[in-house]
Structures are given as structure tokens and as C-alpha cells.
Tab-separated table of C-alpha atoms in Angstrom:
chain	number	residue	atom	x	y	z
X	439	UNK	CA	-7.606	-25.684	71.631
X	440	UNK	CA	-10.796	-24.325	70.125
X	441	UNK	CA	-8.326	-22.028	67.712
X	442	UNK	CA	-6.275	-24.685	67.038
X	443	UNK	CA	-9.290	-26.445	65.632
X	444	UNK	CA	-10.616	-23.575	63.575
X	445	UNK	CA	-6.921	-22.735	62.486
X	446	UNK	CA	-6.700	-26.305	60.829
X	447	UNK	CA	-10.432	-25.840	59.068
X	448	UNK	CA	-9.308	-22.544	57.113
X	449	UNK	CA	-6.255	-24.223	56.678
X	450	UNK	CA	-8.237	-27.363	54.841
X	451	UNK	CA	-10.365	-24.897	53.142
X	452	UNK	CA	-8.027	-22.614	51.833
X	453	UNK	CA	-5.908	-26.174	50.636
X	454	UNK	CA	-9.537	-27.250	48.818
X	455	UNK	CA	-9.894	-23.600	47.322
X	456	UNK	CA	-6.048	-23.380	46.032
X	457	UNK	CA	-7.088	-26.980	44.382
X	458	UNK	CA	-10.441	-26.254	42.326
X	459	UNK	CA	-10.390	-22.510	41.833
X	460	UNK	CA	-11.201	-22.177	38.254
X	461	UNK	CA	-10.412	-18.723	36.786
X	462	UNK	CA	-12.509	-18.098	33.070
X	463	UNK	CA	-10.587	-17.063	30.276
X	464	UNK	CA	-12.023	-15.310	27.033
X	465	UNK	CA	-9.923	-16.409	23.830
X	466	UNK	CA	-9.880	-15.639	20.444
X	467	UNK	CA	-9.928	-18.984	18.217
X	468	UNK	CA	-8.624	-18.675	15.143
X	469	UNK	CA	-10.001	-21.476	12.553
X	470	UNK	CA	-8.641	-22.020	8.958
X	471	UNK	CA	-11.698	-23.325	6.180
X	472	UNK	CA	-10.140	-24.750	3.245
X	473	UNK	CA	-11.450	-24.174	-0.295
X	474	UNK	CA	-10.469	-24.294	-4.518
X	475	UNK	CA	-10.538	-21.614	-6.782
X	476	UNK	CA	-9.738	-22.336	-10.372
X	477	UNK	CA	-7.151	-20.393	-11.611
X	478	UNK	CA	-9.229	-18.999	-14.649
X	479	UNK	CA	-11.242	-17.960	-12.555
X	480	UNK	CA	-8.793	-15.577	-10.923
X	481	UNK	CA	-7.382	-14.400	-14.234
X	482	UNK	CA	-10.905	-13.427	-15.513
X	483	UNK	CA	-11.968	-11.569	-11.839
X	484	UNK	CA	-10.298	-8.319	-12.075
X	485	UNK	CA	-12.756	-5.459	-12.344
X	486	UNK	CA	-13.194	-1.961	-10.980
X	487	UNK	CA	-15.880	-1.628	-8.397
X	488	UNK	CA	-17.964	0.869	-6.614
X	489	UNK	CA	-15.820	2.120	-2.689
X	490	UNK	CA	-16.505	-0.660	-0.311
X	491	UNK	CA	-15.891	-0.607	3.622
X	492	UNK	CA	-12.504	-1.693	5.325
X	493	UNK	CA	-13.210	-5.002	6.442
X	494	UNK	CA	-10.186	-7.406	6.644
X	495	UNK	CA	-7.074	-4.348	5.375
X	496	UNK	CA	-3.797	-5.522	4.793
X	497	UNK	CA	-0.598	-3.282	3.415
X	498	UNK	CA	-0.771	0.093	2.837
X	499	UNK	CA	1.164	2.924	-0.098
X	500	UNK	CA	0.835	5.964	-0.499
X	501	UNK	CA	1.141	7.263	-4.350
X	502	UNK	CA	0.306	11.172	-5.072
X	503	UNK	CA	-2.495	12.047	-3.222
X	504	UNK	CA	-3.905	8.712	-3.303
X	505	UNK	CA	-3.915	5.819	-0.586
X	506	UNK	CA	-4.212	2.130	-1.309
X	507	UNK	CA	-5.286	-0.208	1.103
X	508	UNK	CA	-5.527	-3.986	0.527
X	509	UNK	CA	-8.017	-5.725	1.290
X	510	UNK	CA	-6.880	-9.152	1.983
X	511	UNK	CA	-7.225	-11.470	-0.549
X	512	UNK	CA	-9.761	-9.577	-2.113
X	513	UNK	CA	-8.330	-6.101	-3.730
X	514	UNK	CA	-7.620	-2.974	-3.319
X	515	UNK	CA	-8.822	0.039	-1.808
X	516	UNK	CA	-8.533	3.649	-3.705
X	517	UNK	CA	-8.720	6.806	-1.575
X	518	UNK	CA	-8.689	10.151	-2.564
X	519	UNK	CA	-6.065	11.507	0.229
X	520	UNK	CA	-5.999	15.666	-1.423
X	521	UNK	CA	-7.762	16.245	2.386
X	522	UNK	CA	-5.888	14.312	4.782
X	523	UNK	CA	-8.675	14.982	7.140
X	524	UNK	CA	-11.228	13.779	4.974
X	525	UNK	CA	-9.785	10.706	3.193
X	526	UNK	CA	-12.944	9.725	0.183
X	527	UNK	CA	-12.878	6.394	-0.855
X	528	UNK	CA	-12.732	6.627	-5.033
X	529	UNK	CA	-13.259	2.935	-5.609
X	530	UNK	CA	-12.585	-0.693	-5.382
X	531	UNK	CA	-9.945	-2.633	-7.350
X	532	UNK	CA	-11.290	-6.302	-7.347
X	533	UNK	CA	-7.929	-8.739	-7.567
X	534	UNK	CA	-8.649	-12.249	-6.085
X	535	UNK	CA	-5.823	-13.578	-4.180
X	536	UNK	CA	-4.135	-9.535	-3.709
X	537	UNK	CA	-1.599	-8.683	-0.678
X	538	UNK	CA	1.021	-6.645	-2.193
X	539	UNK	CA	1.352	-3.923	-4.399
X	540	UNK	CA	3.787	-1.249	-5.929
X	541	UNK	CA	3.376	2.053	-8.162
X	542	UNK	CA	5.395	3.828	-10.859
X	543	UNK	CA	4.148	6.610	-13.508
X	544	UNK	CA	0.783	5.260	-12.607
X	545	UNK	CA	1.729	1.427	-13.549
X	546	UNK	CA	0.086	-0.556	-10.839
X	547	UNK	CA	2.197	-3.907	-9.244
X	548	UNK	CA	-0.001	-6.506	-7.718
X	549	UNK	CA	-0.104	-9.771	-6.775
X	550	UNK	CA	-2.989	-12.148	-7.916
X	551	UNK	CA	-2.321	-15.465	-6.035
X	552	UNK	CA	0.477	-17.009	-8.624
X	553	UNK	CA	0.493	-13.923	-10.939
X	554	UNK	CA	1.799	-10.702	-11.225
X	555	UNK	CA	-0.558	-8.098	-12.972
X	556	UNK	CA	0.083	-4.865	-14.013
X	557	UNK	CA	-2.337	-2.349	-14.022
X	558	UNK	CA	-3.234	1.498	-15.486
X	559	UNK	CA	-3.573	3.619	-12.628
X	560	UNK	CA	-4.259	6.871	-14.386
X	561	UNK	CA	-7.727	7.181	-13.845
X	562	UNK	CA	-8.404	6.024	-10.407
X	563	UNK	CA	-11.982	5.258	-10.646
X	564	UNK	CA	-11.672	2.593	-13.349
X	565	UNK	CA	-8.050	1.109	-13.301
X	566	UNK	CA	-7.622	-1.172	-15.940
X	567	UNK	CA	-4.754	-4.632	-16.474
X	568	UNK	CA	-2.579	-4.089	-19.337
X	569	UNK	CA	-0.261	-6.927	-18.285
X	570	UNK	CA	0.032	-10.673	-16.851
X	571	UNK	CA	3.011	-12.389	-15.942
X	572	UNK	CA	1.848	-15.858	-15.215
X	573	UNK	CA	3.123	-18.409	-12.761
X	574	UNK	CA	5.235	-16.212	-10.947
X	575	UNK	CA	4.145	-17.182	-7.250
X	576	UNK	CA	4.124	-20.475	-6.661
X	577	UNK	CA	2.062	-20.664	-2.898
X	578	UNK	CA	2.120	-18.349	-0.339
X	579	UNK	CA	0.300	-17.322	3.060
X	580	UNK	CA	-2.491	-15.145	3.769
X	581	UNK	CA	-3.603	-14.426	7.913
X	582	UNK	CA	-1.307	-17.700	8.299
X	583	UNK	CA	-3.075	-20.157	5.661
X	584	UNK	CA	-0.863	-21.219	3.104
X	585	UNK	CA	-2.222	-21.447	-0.622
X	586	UNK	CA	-0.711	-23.357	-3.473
X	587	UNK	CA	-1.650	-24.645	-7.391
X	588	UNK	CA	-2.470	-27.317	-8.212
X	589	UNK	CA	-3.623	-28.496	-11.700
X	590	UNK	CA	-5.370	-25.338	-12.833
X	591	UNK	CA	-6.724	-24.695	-8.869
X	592	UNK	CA	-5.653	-22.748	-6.560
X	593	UNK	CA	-5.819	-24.694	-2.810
X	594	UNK	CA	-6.545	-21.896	-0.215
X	595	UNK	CA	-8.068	-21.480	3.402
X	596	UNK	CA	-10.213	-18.477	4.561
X	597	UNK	CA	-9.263	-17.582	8.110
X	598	UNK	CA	-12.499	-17.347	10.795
X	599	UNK	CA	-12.721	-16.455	14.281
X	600	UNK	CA	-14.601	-17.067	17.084
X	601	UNK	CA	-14.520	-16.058	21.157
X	602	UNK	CA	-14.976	-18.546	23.990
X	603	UNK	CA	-14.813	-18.117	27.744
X	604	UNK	CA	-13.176	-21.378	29.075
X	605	UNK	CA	-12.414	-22.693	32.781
X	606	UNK	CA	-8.971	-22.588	33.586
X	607	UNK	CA	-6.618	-23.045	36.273
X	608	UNK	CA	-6.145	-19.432	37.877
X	609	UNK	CA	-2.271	-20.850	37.922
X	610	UNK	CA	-2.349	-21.862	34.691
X	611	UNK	CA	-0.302	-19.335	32.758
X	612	UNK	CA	0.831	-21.701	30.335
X	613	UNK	CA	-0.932	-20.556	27.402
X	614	UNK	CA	-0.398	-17.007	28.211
X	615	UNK	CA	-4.105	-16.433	28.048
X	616	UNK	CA	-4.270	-18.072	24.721
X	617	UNK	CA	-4.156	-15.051	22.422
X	618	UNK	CA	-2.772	-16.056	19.278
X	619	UNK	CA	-0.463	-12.817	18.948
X	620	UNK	CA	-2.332	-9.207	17.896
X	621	UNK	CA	-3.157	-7.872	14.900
X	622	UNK	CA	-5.365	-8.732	11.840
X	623	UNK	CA	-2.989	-10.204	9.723
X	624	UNK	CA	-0.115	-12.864	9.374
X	625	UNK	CA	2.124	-12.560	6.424
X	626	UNK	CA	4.851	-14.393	5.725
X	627	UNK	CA	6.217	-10.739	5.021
X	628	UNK	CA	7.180	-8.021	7.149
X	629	UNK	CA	9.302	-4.901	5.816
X	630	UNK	CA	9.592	-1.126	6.554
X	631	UNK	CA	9.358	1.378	3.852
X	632	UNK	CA	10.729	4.477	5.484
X	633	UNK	CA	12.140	5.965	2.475
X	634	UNK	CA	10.277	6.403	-0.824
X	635	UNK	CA	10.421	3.148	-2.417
X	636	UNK	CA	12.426	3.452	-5.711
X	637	UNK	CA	14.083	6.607	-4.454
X	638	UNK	CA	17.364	5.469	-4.247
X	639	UNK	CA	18.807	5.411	-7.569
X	640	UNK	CA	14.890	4.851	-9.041
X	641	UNK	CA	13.747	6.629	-11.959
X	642	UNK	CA	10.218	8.015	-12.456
X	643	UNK	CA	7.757	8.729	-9.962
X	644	UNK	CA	6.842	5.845	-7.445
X	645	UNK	CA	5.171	5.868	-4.069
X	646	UNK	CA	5.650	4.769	-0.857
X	647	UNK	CA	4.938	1.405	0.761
X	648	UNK	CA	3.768	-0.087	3.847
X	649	UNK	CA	5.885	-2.098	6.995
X	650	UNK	CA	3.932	-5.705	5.535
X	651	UNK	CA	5.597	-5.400	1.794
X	652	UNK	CA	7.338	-8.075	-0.250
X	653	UNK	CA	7.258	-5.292	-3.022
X	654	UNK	CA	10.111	-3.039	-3.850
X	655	UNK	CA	10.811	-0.727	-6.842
X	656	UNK	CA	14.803	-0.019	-7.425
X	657	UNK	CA	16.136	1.940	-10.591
X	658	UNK	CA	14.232	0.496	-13.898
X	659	UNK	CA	13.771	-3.444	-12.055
X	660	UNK	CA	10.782	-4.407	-9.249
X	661	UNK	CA	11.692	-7.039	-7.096
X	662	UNK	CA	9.178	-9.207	-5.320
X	663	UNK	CA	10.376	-12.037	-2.541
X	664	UNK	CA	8.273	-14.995	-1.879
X	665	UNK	CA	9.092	-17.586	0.827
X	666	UNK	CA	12.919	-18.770	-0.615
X	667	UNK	CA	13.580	-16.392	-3.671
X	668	UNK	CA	14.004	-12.919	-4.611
X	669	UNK	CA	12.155	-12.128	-8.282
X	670	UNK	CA	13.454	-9.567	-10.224
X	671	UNK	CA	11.623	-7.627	-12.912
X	672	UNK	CA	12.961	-5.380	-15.818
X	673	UNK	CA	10.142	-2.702	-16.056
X	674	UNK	CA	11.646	-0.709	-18.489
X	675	UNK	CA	8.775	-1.256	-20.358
X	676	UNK	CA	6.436	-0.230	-18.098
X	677	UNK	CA	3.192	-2.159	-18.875
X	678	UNK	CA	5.058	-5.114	-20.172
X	679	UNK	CA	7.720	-6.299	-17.112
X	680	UNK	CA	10.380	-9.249	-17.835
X	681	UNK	CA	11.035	-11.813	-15.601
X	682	UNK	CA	15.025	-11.159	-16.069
X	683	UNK	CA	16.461	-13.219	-12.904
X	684	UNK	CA	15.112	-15.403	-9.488
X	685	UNK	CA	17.891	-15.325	-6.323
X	686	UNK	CA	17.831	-17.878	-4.079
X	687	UNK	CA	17.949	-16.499	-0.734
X	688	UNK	CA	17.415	-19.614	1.243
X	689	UNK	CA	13.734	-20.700	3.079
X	690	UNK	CA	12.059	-18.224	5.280
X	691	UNK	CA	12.196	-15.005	3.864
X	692	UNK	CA	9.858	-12.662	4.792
X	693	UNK	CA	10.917	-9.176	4.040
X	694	UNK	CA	12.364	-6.554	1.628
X	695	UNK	CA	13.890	-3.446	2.327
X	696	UNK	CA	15.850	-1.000	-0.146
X	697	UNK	CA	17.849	1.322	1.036
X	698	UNK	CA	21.067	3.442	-1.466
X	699	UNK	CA	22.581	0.335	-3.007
X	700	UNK	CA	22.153	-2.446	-0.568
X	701	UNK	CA	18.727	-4.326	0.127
X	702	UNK	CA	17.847	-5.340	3.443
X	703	UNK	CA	16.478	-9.147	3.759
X	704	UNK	CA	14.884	-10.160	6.792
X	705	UNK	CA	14.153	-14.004	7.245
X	706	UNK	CA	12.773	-15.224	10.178
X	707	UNK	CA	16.062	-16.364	11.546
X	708	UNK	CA	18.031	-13.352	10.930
X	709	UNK	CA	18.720	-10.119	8.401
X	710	UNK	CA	20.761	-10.575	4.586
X	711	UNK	CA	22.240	-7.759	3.097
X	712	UNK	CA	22.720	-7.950	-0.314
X	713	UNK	CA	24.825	-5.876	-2.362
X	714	UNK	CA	22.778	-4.105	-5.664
X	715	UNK	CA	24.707	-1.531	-6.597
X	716	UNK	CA	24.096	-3.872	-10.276
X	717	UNK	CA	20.004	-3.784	-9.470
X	718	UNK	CA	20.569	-6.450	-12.204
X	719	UNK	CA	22.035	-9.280	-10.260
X	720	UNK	CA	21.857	-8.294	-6.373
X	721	UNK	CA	24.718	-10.200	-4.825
X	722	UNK	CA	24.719	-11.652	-1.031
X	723	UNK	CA	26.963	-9.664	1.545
X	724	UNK	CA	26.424	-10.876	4.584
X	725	UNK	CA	23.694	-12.378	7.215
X	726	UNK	CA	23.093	-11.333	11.247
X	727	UNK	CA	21.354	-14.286	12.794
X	728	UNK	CA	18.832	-14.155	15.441
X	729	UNK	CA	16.694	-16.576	17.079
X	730	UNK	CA	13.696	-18.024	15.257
X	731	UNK	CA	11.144	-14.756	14.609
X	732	UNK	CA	8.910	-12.551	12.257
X	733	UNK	CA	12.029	-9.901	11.409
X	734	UNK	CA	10.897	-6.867	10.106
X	735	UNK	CA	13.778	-4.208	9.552
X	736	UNK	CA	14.383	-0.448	8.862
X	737	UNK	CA	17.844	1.085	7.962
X	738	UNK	CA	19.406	4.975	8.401
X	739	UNK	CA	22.393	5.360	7.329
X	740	UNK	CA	24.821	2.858	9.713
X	741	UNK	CA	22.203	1.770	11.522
X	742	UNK	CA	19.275	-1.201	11.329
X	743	UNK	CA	16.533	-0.746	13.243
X	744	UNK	CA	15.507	-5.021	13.513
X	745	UNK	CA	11.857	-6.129	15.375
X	746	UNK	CA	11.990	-9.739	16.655
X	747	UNK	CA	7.922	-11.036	18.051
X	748	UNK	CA	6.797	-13.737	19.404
X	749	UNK	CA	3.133	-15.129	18.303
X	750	UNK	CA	1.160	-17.048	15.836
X	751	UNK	CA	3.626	-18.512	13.114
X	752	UNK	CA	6.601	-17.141	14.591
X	753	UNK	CA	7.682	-19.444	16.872
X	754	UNK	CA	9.989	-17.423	18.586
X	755	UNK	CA	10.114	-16.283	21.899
X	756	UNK	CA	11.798	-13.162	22.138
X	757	UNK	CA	9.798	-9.482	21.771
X	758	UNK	CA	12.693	-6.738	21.505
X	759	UNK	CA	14.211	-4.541	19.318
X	760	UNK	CA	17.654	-5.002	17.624
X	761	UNK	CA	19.667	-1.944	16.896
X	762	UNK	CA	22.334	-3.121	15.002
X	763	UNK	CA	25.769	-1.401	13.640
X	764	UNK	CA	25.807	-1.820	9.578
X	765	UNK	CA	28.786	0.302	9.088
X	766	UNK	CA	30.538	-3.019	8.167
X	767	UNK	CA	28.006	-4.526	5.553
X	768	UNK	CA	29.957	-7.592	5.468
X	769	UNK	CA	30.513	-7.826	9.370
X	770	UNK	CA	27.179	-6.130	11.045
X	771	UNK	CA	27.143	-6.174	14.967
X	772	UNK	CA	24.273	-5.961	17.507
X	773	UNK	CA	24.834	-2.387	19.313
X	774	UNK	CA	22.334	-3.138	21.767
X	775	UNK	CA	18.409	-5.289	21.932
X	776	UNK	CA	15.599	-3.629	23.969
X	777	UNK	CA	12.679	-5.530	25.112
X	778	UNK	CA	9.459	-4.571	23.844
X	779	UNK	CA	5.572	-6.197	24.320
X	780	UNK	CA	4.776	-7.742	20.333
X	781	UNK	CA	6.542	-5.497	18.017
X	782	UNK	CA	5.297	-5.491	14.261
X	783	UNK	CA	5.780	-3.212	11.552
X	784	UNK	CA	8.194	0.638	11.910
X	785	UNK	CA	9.570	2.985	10.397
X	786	UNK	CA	12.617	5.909	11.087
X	787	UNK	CA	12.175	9.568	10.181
X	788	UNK	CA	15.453	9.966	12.125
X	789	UNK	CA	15.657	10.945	15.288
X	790	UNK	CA	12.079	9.461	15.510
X	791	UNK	CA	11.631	5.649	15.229
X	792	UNK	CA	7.711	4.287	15.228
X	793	UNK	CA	7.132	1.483	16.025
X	794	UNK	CA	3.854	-0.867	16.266
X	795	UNK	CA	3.185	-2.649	19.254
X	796	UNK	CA	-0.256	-5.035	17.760
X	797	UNK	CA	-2.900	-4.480	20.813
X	798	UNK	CA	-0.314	-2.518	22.896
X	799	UNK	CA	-0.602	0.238	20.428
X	800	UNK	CA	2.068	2.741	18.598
X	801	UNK	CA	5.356	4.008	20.404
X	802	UNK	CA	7.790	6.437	19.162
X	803	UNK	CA	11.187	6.750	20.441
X	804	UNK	CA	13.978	9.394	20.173
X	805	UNK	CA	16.685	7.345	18.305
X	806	UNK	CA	19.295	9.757	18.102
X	807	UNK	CA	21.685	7.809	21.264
X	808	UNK	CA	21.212	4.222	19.988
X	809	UNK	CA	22.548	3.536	23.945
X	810	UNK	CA	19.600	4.911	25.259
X	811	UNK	CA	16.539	4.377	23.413
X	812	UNK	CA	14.283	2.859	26.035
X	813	UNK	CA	15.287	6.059	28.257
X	814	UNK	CA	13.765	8.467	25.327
X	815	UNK	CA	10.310	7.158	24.295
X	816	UNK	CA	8.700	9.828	22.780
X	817	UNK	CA	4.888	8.419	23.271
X	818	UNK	CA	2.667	5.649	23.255
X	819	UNK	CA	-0.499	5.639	21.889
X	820	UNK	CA	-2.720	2.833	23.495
X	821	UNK	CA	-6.338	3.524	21.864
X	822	UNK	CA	-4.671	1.476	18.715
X	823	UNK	CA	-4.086	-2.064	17.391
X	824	UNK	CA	-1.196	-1.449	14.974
X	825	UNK	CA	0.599	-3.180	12.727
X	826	UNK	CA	1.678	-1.321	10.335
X	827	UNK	CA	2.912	2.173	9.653
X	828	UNK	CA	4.404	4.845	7.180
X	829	UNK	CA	6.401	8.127	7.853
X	830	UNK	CA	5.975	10.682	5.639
X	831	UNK	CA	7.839	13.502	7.608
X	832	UNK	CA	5.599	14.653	9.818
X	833	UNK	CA	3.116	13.049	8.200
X	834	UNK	CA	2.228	9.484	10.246
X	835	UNK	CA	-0.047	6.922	8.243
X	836	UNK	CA	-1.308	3.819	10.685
X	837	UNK	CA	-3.184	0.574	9.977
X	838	UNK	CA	-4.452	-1.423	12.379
X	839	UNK	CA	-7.301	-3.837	13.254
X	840	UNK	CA	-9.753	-1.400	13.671
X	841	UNK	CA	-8.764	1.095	11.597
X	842	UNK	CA	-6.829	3.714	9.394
X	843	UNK	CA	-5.143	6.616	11.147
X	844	UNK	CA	-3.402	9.507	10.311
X	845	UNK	CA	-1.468	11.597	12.570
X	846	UNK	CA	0.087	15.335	12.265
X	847	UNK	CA	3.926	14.011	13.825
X	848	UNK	CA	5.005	17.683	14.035
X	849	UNK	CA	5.300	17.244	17.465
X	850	UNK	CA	7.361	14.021	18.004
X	851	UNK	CA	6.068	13.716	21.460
X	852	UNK	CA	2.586	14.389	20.952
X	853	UNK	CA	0.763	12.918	17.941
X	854	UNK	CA	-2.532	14.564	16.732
X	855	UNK	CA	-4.727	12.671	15.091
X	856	UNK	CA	-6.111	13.893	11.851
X	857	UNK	CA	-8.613	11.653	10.241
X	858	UNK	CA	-9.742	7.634	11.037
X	859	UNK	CA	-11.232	5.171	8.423
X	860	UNK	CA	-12.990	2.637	10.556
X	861	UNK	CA	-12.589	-1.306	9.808
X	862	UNK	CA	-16.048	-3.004	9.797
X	863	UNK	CA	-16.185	-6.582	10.923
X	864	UNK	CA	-13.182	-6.424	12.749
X	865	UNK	CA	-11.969	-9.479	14.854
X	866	UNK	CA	-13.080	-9.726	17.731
X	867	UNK	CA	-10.313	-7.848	20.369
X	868	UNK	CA	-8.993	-9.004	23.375
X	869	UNK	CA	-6.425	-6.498	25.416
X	870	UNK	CA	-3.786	-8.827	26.750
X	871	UNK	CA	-1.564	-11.581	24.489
């Protein structure tokens, strides 16, 4: 009787526990500030600068033995890259409202908020504009914040953040910890450079871009994407580009990836493939649909290599990998999807695909068997938050949130690091999504 008694108490207890056990929970929370900037103000604030720190870094190309790094909304980074395990900073390219960027014969691409400018890259310490093509961009979205014009201002929020611990329910999975989704940066864009942009059928010397770019140089035109349209420019005259033709691709476009006569669109419901083999007047192909995603893609030869994530602004909720058959432009076909943690940017040097996992790191996997890709990962390196990466041969470049690697990929299955640029005020990190 008496353990029939004390039976029931634990049982009562246990029932009382299971009610008000509170777990704590340490979250990230991400807070948007809103403020104007007129636009004359932007047009008159680009200026060369003495090397700063890597604070907020955004996309990433590679151009001779130089590196440029953006920093978000701010400018760009110049790095003397001659000693890849000693990257020098050289200076600081101050270009309010900056994400994206392209180079030819020294002729510098950027973005400023609604313009594009066009820059003299020939002596990297002092860069100077010798062209503006106004009212190009008409909003956009920077960390997630959207920014538009209005009458001569430019409506814009600055992206904070802040860690709590909060009480939860220890059953309470919900919110899956109430990370917001990784890495530094939101884009609308997401693309894959893994072949020298321009390359195909470009003329002149151009460099190499970053897994985040809306930028892409093609034969004598640059095209830029924004949210709905494709933007082409006739650079023919290098310092002075012409606005020859806008393509409407349709809303939620997000990235841009050349490759031999075809680009690559991804959208965040699915991959376009246009035909360009007239860079003049790219013509639509066909479209793969996926569920709702951020849809970066890389291409070799019949193959795309498609990320779908889950996370802030995404509003999807499927992490995998897409492999599908493009040997068909007009008909492509999903080979096979692999599920992965919170896949961002990547890149092929075939066999090897990288591939950036936000807090979960960088993996590489031996693509050679599209049937068996999750059976051949080649490594995973943990130590990084990565978003974003380029593949120069054996030559790895990696941005993340708290820093700028570079790896010697000689070895696919064992990465050496060669040289890290720390990120200073980084957010603060949390482990698990």
C-alpha cells in the first residue's frame, strides 16, 4: 500500500514537471530601422578611401590578382591577392547603396541604390567614376529590407541585431529555436559563378564573380536582374554603357547564371533558361518549377546543380539539392534531390561540387555519379559560416559571417587553408537554425 502511495506522488510530480518545465532559448532578433537618403546625396558620395576592416561583407570577384569584397551597402573592398597567403587590403571604394559588381579591362560595374556606375579600375588605390546610368534600379533588398525612391529620396532600413534568452516550452519546437536562417546576408539574389564570367563567348579580360551576383558580363553586353526584369547593357563603349533592352522575366527573380549560350535564371519558385546565343535579345526556353525557395544554381555541361533553403524571406520549406538533367533545354528533368541542412551559395569544378551550408559550414561532394552524390562527400568543413564561394581550380575562395577564407583544393578531400581575413562586428552566432 505504502508503494502504491509513493508510486502515485512521482506520478503527480512528474505530471506537474512535464506541465511547467521551461527550457531557455538564446535567439538572434533581427530588427529593421528605417531611414531617407536623398538621392544627391548618393550620386555625390563616391570616393576612394583609406583599407577599412570587414564588417558587414557581401559578394565577392576575383579580377587579376585583386579581390573585391562588398561591403554591404557601403562599398567595396580592394585587396591585393599577388600572395594568396597574405591578402593586403589596398583600399576602400566608398559607393552608398553597393551589393553587386562586375569587371572588364579594368571598367568597374556597380550598383549605387537606383544607379549603375562605372568606374576606372586601373589604379587600384584611387578608382575613379567615369560613368552614370541613372534610374536603372528601381528598389531592391539589402539583409532582407527593401529600399525604394521616392521623390528625390531613397526609403531604406538598416538591419540590427540583438540576442535574448527566452523561457520556452522544452516541447515547444515550433519555432525551430527561432534562428532566422544563417548567414550575414539576405539578397534577393543568389547565383553561382563557376566559370569566368564573360568567358563564354566574352571579349576582353573580365573576372570572376561570387554565388550572391545579379551581375553577369556576356560577349560586348552586361546584364543585371532586379526583382522582375533582366537589364541589358551594350558596353562596347566601355566607360559609357547603353541601356539597349529590359526582359521581363516575371516577379521573383533572384539569380543569374551564364553559361556557353544559354543563361540560367533562378526565381524563387523555380529555374528559366533562356536562350542568348543573340546576347542582344535573350529569348525564354523553358522553366523547372520548384516549391517556393531562395534558388541558387550552377550548370556543367548537361547538368544543373539547383540549392532550394528554407529561412528568413524564403518561405519555403524544403533544404536539398536538385540535380537536374538540362540536356533538353526546352524539357529539363529532376535526375534526383538530396536533402541537405540550409544550403546557400556553390560552385562545380567538375567532379567537385562546393557547396555552403550557412552555420553548418562548407561540403564538397564528388559529382561525377549524379545517382550517388550523398554516398561521395568529399568533406565538410564545420569551423565556417558560409555563404558564398568561388572555384578557381584548385584554388577555393569562401565568405562567410566571420570571415574570408582561402583554401589550397588540390586535394578534393582535404582542404588546406591558406590565409583568413577576419569580419569585425560580426552578428552575433548561434550553432543550430
Amino acid at each position: 500500500m505504502k508503494s502504491l502511495a509513493l508510486l502515485s506522488l512521482f506520478a503527480v510530480v512528474l505530471l506537474a514537471t512535464s506541465c511547467n518545465d521551461q527550457c531557455k532559448e538564446t535567439r538572434v532578433v533581427r530588427e529593421l530601422q528605417p531611414f531617407r537618403i536623398a538621392v544627391d546625396d548618393v550620386r555625390n558620395g563616391i570616393r576612394s578611401e583609406n583599407p577599412r576592416s570587414l564588417e558587414s561583407p557581401g559578394k565577392i570577384y576575383v579580377y587579376k590578382n585583386y579581390l573585391l569584397v562588398n561591403e554591404l551597402k557601403k562599398g567595396i573592398h580592394i585587396i591585393d591577392n599577388s600572395d594568396v597567403s597574405n591578402p593586403r587590403f589596398v583600399s576602400f571604394l566608398k559607393i552608398p547603396g553597393n551589393g553587386d559588381m562586375a569587371v572588364r579591362d579594368d571598367m568597374l560595374y556597380a550598383d549605387s541604390y537606383m544607379d549603375l556606375v562605372t568606374l576606372d579600375l586601373s589604379n587600384p588605390t584611387n578608382p575613379v567614376e567615369v560613368g552614370r546610368n541613372k534610374d536603372i534600379f528601381k528598389s531592391g533588398v539589402f539583409d532582407g529590407g527593401w529600399w525604394s525612391v521616392r521623390e528625390h529620396t531613397i526609403e531604406d532600413q538598416n538591419v540590427s541585431y540583438r540576442v535574448e534568452t527566452i523561457k520556452t516550452n522544452c516541447e515547444d519546437t515550433e519555432n525551430g529555436g527561432g534562428w532566422w536562417g544563417g548567414p550575414i546576408l539576405l539578397f534577393e539574389t543568389f547565383a553561382a559563378f563557376s566559370n569566368k564570367s564573360g568567358s563564354s563567348g566574352g571579349n576582353g579580360n573580365s573576372g570572376t564573380a561570387g554565388s550572391m551576383a545579379r551581375f553577369a558580363l556576356h560577349d560586348k553586353y552586361l546584364y543585371t536582374i532586379d526583382n522582375q526584369s533582366l537589364h541589358l547593357f551594350d558596353i562596347s563603349a566601355p566607360q559609357t554603357p547603353e541601356s539597349t533592352a529590359t526582359v521581363t522575366l516575371g516577379w521573383g527573380i533572384e539569380t543569374i547564371f551564364p553559361y556557353r549560350d544559354k543563361l540560367f535564371i533562378g526565381t524563387t519558385t523555380g529555374m528559366q533558361i533562356l536562350d542568348n546565343s543573340d546576347p542582344s535579345a535573350p529569348k525564354h526556353l523553358s522553366t523547372f518549377s520548384h516549391a517556393r525557395a531562395c534558388d541558387p544554381v550552377v550548370v556543367h555541361e548537361n547538368t544543373a546543380y539547383v540549392t532550394l533553403r528554407t529561412g528568413n524571406g524564403c518561405q519555403g520549406s524544403e533544404n536539398q539539392l536538385d540535380v537536374i538533367d538540362i540536356s533538353s533545354v526546352t524539357s529539363p528533368k529532376l535526375i534526383k534531390s538530396y536533402p541537405m541542412q540550409n544550403p546557400y551559395g556553390l560552385a562545380v569544378n567538375f567532379p567537385n561540387l562546393y557547396l555552403c551550408e550557412g552555420t553548418y559550414g562548407l561540403k564538397g561532394f564528388d559529382v561525377s555519379d549524379n545517382q550517388k552524390i550523398a554516398d561521395k562527400q568529399n568533406f565538410h568543413l564545420r569551423d565556417q559560416d558560409a555563404y558564398d564561394v568561388i572555384s578557381l581550380g584548385n584554388h577555393l575562395l569562401l565568405i562567410g559571417r566571420d570571415g574570408f577564407f582561402q583554401y589550397d583544393a588540390s586535394n578534393p578531400q582535404r582542404p588546406r587553408l591558406l590565409s583568413k581575413i577576419p569580419v569585425y562586428s560580426p552578428i552575433p552566432k548561434i550553432n543550430d537554425r
